[in-house]
mmCIF file of C-alpha atoms in Angstrom:
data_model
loop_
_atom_site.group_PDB
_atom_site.id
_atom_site.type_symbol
_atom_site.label_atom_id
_atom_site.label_comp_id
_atom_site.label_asym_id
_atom_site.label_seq_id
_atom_site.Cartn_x
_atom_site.Cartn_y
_atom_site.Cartn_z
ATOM 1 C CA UNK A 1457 -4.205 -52.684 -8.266
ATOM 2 C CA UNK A 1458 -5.460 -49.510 -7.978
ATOM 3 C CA UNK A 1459 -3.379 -46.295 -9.209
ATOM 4 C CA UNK A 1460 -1.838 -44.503 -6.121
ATOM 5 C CA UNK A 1461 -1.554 -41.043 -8.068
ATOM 6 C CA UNK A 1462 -5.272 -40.835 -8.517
ATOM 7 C CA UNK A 1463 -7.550 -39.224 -6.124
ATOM 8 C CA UNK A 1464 -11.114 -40.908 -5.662
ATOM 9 C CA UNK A 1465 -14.021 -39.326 -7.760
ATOM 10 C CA UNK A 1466 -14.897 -36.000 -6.778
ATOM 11 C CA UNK A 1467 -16.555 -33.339 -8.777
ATOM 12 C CA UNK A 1468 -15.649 -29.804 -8.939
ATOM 13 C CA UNK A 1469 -18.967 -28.516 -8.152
ATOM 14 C CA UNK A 1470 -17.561 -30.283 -4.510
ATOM 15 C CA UNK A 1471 -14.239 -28.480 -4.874
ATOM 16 C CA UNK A 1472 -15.788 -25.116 -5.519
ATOM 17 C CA UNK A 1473 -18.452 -25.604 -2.897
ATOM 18 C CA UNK A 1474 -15.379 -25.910 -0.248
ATOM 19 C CA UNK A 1475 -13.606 -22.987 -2.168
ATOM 20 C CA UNK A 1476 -16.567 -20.447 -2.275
ATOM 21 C CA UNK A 1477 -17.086 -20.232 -6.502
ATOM 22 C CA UNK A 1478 -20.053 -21.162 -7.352
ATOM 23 C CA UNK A 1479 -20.821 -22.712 -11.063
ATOM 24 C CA UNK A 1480 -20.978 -19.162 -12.280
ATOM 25 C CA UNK A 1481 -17.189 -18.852 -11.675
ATOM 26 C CA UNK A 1482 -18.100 -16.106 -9.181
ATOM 27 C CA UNK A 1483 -16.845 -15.424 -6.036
ATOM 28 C CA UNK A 1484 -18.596 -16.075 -2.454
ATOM 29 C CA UNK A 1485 -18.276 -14.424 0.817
ATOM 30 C CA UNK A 1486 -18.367 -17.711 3.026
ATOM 31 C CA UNK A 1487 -16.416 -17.049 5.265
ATOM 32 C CA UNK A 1488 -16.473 -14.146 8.211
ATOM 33 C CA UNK A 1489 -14.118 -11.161 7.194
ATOM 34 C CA UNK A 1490 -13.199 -8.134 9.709
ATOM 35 C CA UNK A 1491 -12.196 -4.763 9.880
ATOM 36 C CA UNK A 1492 -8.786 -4.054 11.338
ATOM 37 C CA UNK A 1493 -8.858 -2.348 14.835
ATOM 38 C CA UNK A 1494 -6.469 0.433 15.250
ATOM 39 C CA UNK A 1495 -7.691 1.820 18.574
ATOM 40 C CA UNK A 1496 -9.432 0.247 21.856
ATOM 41 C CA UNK A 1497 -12.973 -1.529 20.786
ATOM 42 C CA UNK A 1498 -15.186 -1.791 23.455
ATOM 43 C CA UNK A 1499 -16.906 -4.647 22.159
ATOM 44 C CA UNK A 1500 -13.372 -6.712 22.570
ATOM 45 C CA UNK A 1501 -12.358 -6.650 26.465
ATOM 46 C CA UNK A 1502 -9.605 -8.721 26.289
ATOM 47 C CA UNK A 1503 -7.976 -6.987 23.054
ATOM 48 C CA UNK A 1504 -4.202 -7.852 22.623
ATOM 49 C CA UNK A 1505 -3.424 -6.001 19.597
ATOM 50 C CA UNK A 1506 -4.121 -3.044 17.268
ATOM 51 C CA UNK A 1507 -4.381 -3.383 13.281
ATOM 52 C CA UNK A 1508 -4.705 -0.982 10.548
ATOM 53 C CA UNK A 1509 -4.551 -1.965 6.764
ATOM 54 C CA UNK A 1510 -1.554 -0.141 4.660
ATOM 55 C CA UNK A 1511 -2.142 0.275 0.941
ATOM 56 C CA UNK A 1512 1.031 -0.615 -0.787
ATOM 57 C CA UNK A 1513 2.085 1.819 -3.748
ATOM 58 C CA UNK A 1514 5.157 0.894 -4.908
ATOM 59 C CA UNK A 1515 6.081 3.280 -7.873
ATOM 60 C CA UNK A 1516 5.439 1.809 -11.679
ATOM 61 C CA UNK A 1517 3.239 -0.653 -10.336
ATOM 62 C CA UNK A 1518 -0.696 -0.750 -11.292
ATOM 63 C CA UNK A 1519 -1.469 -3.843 -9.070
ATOM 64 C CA UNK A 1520 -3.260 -2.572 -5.548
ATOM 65 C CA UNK A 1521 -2.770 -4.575 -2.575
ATOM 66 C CA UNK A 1522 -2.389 -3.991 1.335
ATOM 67 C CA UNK A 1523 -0.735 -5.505 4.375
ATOM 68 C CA UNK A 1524 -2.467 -5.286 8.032
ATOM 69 C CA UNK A 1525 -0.317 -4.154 10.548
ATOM 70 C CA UNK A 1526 -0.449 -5.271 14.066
ATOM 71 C CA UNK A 1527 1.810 -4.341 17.228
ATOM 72 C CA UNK A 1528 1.123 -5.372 20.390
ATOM 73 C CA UNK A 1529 -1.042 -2.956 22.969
ATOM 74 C CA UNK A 1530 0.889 -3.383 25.868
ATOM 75 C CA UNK A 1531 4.520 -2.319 24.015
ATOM 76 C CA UNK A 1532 7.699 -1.644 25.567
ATOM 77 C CA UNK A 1533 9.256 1.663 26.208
ATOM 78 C CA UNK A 1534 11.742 2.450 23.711
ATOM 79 C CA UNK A 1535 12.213 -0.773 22.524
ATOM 80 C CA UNK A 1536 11.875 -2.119 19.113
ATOM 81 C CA UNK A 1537 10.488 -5.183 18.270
ATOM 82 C CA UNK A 1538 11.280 -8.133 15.647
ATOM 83 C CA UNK A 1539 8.941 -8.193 12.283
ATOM 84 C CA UNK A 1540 7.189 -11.026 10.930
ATOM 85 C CA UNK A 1541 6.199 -10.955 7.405
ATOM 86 C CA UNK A 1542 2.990 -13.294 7.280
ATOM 87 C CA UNK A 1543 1.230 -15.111 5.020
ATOM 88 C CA UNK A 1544 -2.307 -16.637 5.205
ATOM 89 C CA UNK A 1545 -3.729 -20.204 3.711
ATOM 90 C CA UNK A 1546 -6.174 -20.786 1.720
ATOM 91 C CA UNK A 1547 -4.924 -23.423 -1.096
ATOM 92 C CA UNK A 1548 -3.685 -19.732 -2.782
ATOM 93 C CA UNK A 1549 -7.527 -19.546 -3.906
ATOM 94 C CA UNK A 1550 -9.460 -18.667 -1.125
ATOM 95 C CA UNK A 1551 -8.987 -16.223 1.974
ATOM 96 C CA UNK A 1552 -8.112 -13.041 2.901
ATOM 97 C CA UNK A 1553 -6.354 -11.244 5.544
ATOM 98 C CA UNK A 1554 -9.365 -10.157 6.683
ATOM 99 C CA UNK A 1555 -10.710 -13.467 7.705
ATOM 100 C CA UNK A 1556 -11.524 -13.492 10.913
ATOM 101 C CA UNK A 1557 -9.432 -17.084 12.160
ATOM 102 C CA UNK A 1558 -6.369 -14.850 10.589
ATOM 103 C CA UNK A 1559 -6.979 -11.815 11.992
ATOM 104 C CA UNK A 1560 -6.877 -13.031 14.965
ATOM 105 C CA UNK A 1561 -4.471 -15.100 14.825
ATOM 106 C CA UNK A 1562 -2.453 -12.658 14.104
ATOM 107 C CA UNK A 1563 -3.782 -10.693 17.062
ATOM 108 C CA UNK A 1564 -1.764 -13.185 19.372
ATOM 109 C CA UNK A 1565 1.105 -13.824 17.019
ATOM 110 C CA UNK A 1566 1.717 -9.941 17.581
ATOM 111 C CA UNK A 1567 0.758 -10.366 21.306
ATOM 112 C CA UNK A 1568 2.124 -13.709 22.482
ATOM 113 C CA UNK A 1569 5.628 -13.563 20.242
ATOM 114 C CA UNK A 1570 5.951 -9.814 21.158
ATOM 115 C CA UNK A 1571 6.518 -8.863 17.687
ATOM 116 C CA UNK A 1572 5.389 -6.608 14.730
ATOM 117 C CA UNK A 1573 3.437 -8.289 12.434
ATOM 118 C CA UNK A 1574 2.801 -7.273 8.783
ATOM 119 C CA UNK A 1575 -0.061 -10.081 7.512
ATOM 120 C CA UNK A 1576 0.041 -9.662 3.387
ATOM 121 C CA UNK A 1577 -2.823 -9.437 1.059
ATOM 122 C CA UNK A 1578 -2.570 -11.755 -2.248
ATOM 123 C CA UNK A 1579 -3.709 -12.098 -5.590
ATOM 124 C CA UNK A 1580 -5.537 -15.674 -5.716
ATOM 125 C CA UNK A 1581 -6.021 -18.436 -7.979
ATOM 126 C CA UNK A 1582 -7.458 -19.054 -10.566
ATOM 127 C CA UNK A 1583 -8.273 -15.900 -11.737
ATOM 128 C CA UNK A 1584 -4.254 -14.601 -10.999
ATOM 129 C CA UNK A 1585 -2.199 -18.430 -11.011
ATOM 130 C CA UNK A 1586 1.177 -18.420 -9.531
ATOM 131 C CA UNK A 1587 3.575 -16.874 -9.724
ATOM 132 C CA UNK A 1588 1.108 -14.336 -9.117
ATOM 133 C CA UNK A 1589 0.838 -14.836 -5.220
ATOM 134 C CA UNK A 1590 5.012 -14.909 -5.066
ATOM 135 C CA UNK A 1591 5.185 -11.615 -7.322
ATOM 136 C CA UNK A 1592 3.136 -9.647 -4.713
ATOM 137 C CA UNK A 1593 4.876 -10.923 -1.801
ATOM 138 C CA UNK A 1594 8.281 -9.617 -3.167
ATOM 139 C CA UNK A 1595 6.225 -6.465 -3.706
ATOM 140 C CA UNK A 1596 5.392 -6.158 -0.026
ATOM 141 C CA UNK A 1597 9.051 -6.849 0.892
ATOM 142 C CA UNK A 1598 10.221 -4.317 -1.314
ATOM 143 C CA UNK A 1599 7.896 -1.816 0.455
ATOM 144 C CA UNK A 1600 8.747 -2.809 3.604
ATOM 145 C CA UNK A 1601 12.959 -2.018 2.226
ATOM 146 C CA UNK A 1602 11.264 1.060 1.257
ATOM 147 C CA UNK A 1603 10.166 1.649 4.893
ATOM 148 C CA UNK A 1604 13.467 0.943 6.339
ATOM 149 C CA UNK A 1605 15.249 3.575 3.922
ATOM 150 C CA UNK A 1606 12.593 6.215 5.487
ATOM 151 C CA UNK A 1607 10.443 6.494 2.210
ATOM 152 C CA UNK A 1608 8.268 9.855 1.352
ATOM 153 C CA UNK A 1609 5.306 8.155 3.294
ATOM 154 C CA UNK A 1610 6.640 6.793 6.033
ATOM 155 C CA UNK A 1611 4.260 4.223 8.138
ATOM 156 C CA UNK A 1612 4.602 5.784 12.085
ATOM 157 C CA UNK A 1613 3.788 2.130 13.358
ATOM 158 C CA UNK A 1614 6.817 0.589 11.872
ATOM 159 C CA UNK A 1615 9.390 3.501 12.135
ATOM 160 C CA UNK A 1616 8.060 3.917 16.006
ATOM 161 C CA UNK A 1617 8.077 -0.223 16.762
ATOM 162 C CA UNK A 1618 9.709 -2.296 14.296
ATOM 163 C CA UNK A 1619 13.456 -3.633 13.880
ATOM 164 C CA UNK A 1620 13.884 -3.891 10.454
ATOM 165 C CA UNK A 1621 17.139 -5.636 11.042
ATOM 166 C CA UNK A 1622 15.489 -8.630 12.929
ATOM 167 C CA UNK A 1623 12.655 -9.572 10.023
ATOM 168 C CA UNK A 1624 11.422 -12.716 9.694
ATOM 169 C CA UNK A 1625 9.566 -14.301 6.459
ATOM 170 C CA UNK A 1626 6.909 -17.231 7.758
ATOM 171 C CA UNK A 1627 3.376 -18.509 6.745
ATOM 172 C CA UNK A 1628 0.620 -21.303 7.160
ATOM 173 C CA UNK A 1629 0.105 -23.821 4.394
ATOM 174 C CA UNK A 1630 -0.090 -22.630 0.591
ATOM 175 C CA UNK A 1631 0.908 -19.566 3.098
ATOM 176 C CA UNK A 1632 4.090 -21.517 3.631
ATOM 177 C CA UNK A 1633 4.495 -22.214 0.355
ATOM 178 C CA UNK A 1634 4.673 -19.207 -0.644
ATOM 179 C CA UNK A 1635 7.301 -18.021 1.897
ATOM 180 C CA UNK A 1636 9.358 -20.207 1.115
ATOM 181 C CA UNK A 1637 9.732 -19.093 -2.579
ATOM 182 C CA UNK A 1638 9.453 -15.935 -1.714
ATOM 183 C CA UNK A 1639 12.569 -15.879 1.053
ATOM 184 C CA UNK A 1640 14.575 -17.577 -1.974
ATOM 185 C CA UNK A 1641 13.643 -14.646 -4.061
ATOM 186 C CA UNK A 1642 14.517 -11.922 -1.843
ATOM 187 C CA UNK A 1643 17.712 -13.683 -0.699
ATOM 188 C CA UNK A 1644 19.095 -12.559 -4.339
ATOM 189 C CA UNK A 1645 18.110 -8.779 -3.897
ATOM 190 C CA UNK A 1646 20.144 -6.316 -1.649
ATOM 191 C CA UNK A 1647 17.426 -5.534 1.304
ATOM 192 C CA UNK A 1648 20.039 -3.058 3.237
ATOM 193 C CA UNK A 1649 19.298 -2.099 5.961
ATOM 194 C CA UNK A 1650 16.503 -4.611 6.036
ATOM 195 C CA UNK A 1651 17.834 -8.523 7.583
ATOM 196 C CA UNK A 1652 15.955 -11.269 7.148
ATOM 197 C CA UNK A 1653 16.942 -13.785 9.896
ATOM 198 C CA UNK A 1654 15.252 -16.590 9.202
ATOM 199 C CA UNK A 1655 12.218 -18.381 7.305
ATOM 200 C CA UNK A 1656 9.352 -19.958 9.352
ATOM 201 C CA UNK A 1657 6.886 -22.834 7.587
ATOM 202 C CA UNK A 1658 3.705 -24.116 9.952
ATOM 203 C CA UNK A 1659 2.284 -27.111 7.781
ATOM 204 C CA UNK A 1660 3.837 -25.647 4.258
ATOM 205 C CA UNK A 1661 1.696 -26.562 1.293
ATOM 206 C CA UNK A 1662 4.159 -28.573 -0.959
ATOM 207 C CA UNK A 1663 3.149 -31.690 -3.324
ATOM 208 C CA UNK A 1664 4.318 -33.658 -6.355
ATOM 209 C CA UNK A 1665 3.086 -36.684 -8.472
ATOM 210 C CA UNK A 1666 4.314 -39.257 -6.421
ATOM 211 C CA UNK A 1667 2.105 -39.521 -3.107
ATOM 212 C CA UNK A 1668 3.220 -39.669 0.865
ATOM 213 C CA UNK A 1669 2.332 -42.497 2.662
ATOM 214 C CA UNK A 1670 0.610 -39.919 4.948
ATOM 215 C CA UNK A 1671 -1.410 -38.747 1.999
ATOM 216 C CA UNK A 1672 -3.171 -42.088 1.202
ATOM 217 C CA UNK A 1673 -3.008 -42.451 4.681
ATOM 218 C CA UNK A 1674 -5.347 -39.245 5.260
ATOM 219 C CA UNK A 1675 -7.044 -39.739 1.504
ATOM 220 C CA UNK A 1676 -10.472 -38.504 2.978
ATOM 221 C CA UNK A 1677 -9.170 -36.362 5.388
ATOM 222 C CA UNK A 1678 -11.857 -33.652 6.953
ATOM 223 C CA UNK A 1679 -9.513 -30.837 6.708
ATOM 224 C CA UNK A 1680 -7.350 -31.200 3.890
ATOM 225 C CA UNK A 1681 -8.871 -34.490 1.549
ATOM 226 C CA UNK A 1682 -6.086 -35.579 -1.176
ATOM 227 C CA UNK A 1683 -9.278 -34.642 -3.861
ATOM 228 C CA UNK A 1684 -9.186 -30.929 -2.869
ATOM 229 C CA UNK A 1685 -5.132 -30.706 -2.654
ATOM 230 C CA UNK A 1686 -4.836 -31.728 -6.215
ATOM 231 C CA UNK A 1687 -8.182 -29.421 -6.961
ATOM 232 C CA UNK A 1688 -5.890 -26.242 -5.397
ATOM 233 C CA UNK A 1689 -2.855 -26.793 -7.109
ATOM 234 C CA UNK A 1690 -5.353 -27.734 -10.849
ATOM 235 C CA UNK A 1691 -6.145 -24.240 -9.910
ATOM 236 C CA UNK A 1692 -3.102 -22.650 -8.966
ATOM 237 C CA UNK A 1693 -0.068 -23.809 -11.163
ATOM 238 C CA UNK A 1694 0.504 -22.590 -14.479
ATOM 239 C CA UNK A 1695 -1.570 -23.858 -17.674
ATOM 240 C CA UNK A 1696 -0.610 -27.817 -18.169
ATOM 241 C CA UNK A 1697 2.212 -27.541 -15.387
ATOM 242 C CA UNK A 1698 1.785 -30.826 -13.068
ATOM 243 C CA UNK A 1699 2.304 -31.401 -9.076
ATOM 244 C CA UNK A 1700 6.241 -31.862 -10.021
ATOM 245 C CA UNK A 1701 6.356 -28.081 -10.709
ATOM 246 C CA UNK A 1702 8.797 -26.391 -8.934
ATOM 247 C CA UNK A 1703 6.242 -23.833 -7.797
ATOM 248 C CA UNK A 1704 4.460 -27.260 -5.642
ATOM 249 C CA UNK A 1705 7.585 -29.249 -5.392
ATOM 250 C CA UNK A 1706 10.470 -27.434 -3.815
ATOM 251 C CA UNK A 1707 12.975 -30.197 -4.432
ATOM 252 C CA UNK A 1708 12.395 -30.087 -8.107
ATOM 253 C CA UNK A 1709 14.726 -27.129 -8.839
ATOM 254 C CA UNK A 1710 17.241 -25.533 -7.093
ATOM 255 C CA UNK A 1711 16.408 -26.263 -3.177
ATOM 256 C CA UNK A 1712 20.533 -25.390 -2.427
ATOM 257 C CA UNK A 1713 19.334 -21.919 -2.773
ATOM 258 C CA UNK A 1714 17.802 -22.818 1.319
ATOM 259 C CA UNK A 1715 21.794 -22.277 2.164
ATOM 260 C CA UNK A 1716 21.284 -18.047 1.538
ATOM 261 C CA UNK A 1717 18.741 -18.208 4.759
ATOM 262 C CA UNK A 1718 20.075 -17.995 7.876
ATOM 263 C CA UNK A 1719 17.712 -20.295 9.975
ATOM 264 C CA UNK A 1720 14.648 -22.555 9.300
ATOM 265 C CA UNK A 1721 11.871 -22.791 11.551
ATOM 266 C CA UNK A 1722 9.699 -25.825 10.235
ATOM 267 C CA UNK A 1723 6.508 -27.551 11.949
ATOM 268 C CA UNK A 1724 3.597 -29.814 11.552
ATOM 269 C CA UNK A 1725 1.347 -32.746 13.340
ATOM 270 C CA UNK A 1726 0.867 -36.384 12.619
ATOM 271 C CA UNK A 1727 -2.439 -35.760 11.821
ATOM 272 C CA UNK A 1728 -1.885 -33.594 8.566
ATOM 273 C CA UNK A 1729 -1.900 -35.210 5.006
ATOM 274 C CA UNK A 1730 1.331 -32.765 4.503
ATOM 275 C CA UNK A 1731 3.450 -34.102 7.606
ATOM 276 C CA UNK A 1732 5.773 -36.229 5.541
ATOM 277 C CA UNK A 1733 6.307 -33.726 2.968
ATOM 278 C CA UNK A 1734 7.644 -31.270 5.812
ATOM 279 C CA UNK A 1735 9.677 -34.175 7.252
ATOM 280 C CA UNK A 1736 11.649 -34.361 4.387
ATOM 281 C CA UNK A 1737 11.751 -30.694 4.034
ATOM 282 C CA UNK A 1738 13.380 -30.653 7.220
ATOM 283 C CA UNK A 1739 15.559 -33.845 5.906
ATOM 284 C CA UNK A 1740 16.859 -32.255 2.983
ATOM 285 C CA UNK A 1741 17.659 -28.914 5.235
ATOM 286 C CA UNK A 1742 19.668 -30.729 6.888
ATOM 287 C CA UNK A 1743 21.328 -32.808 4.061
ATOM 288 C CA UNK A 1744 22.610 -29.074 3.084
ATOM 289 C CA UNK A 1745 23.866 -28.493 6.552
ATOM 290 C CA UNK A 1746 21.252 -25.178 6.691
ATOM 291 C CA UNK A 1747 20.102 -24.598 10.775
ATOM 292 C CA UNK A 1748 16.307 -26.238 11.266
ATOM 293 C CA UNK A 1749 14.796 -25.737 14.154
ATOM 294 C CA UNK A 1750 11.777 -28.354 13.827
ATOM 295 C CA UNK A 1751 8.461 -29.341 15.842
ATOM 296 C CA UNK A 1752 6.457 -32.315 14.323
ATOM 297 C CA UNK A 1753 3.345 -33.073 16.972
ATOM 298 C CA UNK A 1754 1.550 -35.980 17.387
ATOM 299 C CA UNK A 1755 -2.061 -35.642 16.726
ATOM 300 C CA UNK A 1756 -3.714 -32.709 15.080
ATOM 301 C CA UNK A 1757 -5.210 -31.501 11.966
ATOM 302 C CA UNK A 1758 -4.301 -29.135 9.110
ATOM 303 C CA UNK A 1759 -4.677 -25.238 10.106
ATOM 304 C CA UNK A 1760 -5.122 -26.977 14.288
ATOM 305 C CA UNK A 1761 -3.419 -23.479 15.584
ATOM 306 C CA UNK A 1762 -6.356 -21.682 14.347
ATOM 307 C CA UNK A 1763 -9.319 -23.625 15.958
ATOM 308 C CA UNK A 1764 -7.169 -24.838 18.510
ATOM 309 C CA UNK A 1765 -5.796 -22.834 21.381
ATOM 310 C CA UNK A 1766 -3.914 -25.107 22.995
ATOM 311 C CA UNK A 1767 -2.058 -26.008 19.840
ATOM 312 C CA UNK A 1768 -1.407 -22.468 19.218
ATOM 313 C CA UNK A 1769 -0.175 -21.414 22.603
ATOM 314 C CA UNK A 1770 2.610 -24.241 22.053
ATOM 315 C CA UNK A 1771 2.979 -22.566 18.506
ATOM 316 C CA UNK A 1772 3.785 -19.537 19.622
ATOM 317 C CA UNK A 1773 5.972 -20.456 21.815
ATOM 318 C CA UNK A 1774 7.897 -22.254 19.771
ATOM 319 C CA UNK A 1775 7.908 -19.382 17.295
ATOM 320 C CA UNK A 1776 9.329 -16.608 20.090
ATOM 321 C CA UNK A 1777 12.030 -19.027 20.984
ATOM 322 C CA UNK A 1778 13.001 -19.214 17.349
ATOM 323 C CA UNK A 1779 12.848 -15.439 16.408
ATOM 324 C CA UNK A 1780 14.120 -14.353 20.179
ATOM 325 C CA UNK A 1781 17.392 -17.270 19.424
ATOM 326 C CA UNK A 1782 16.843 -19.570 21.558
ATOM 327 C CA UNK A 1783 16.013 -23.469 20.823
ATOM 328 C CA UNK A 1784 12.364 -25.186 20.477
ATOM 329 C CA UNK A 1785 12.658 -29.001 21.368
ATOM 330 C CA UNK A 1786 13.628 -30.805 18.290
ATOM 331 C CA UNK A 1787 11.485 -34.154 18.267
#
C-alpha cells in the first residue's frame, strides 16, 4: 500500500519553474507587476481606486519594506472608513504586491467593501524563511499604531480616511497564514488607539504530516498540486522543521490564543486541496466558543476570487457584511 504522506515524483527544477527561480537560484520576473495609481489614469476608464506605495521606517530597524495604500475614489464626505490590513499569496516565496491579480484585487476590495486598504510587502522564502514574513507584518502593524498616535510623518491618506479603531487583519492563502500568526502576535502588544476587530482567512495556507482527504483527493490539482505545497513549505519553514511546525500547523501550539480576537471571518471552496484544513479551522474556533463567521462554496479552485469575478463579487460581499457587523450565510 502506498504511503499517503508522500507526494508523487516531482523534481524541483518543476517546483522552481512554477515559482520563478531558475537553477541558478535567481529570481524571475514571470509574472506582470504594476505601478500604484495615485491619481486618475486615463488609460483605466472604469478606475475604482487610487494607490500609492508607503515606505515603512520604523526607527532601529535596517529592513526596507512598503505597504500600498488604496481608498476608494468615490469616498464619503466626512466619513471614515474601516482598514484592512492585507496580505498577498504566493506559497510565502513568490509574489509581490505589485502583481497585477493583487493589485487589483485590491482595487475592488477598497471599492466594493468601502474600506481602506493597506496591502503589505514581505520578505520571501527561501532566501528570508519564516518567521521572516510574520516579523515584517508586525512591523507594518506597528507603523500603522504609529500612524494612529499622529507620528512625525504622518500619511494624509490614512489620517484623512481611515478608522483606526475599526482595523481588520485578513489575507489569501500562505497570505492567510500569515495573518493568522500575525493577529496572535499583535493580540499580546498594546495597539491603543488602534482596534483590531476581527481576523479574516480566504483559503489560509495551513498543512501538517498527516494528509486531508481533500488533499489526496486533489493530489494533481492544477492550481495548488500536493507536490508544490510540500515544495513551499521545504522552502519556507525553518532548517529541518517538518509540516507539523507550528508555523504550517496552527493546532500544533497554542491555537487558545484565537480567544484574544474578537471575530473570525473564514472561507474556502470544495474545489481547493486546503478546504478541509479550513473546515476544521473553523471546527476548532468553535470548539473554543470564539465568533466564526464561515463561507465554504461548492466548486472552485485555489486563488478563484482572483480569476474569477463572480466568485469575488460574492467574496466581497461576504467580507463587507463581516467588517460592516452584519452576518454572511453560514453553510
Amino acid at each position: 500500500m502506498a504511503d499517503q504522506n508522500k507526494t508523487p515524483s516531482h523534481t524541483w527544477k518543476e517546483v522552481f519553474d512554477v515559482i520563478g527561480i531558475n537553477l541558478t537560484l535567481t529570481r524571475e520576473i514571470r509574472y506582470p507587476m504594476v505601478n500604484a495609481t495615485p491619481f486618475w489614469d486615463p488609460n483605466q476608464p472604469n478606475q475604482v481606486a487610487f494607490s500609492k506605495d508607503v515606505h515603512i521606517n520604523l526607527p532601529g530597524s535596517k529592513i526596507k519594506s512598503f505597504i500600498r495604500l488604496y481608498i476608494p475614489v468615490d469616498l464619503p464626505w466626512k466619513t471614515k472608513l474601516p482598514l484592512i490590513i492585507y496580505f498577498h499569496g504566493g506559497g510565502f516565496v513568490s509574489l509581490s504586491v505589485a502583481n497585477v491579480e493583487f493589485h487589483d484585487h485590491c482595487n475592488n476590495l477598497a471599492a466594493r467593501v468601502r474600506s481602506v486598504v493597506a496591502s503589505v510587502e514581505y520578505r520571501l522564502a527561501p532566501e528570508h524563511p519564516l518567521p521572516a514574513a510574520y516579523e515584517d507584518a508586525l512591523r507594518a502593524i506597528h507603523w500603522i499604531k504609529s500612524q494612529a498616535l499622529y507620528s512625525l510623518h504622518p500619511d494624509p491618506w490614512l489620517h484623512q480616511f481611515a478608522d483606526f479603531s475599526r482595523v481588520f487583519i485578513m489575507g489569501e492563502s500562505s497570505g492567510g497564514n500569515i495573518a493568522y500568526h500575525v493577529a496572535l502576535r499583535a493580540s499580546e502588544l498594546d495597539l491603543e488607539p488602534m482596534k483590531i476587530q476581527g481576523v479574516l482567512l480566504d483559503q489560509p495556507f495551513f498543512g501538517g504530516v498527516e494528509r486531508t482527504s481533500s488533499e489526496l483527493r486533489l493530489i494533481e490539482d492544477p492550481y495548488l498540486p500536493l507536490y508544490m505545497s510540500d515544495a513551499y513549505w521545504s522552502l519556507a519553514l525553518p532548517f529541518q522543521a517538518n509540516r507539523d511546525h507550528e508555523f504550517c500547523n496552527p493546532f500544533i501550539y497554542g491555537f487558545d490564543r484565537v480567544r484574544r480576537l474578537p471575530r473570525w471571518f473564514v472561507k474556502d471552496d470544495e474545489g481547493d486541496p486546503l478546504i478541509d484544513r479550513s473546515k476544521e479551522f473553523v471546527r476548532m474556533l468553535e470548539l473554543n466558543k470564539v465568533p466564526v463567521v464561515y463561507r465554504f462554496n461548492p466548486g472552485g479552485f485555489h486563488g478563484v476570487e482572483l480569476e474569477n469575478n463572480t466568485a469575488a463579487l460574492a467574496f466581497f460581499h461576504d467580507v463587507k457584511n463581516f467588517i460592516y457587523n452584519t452576518r454572511a450565510a453560514e453553510d
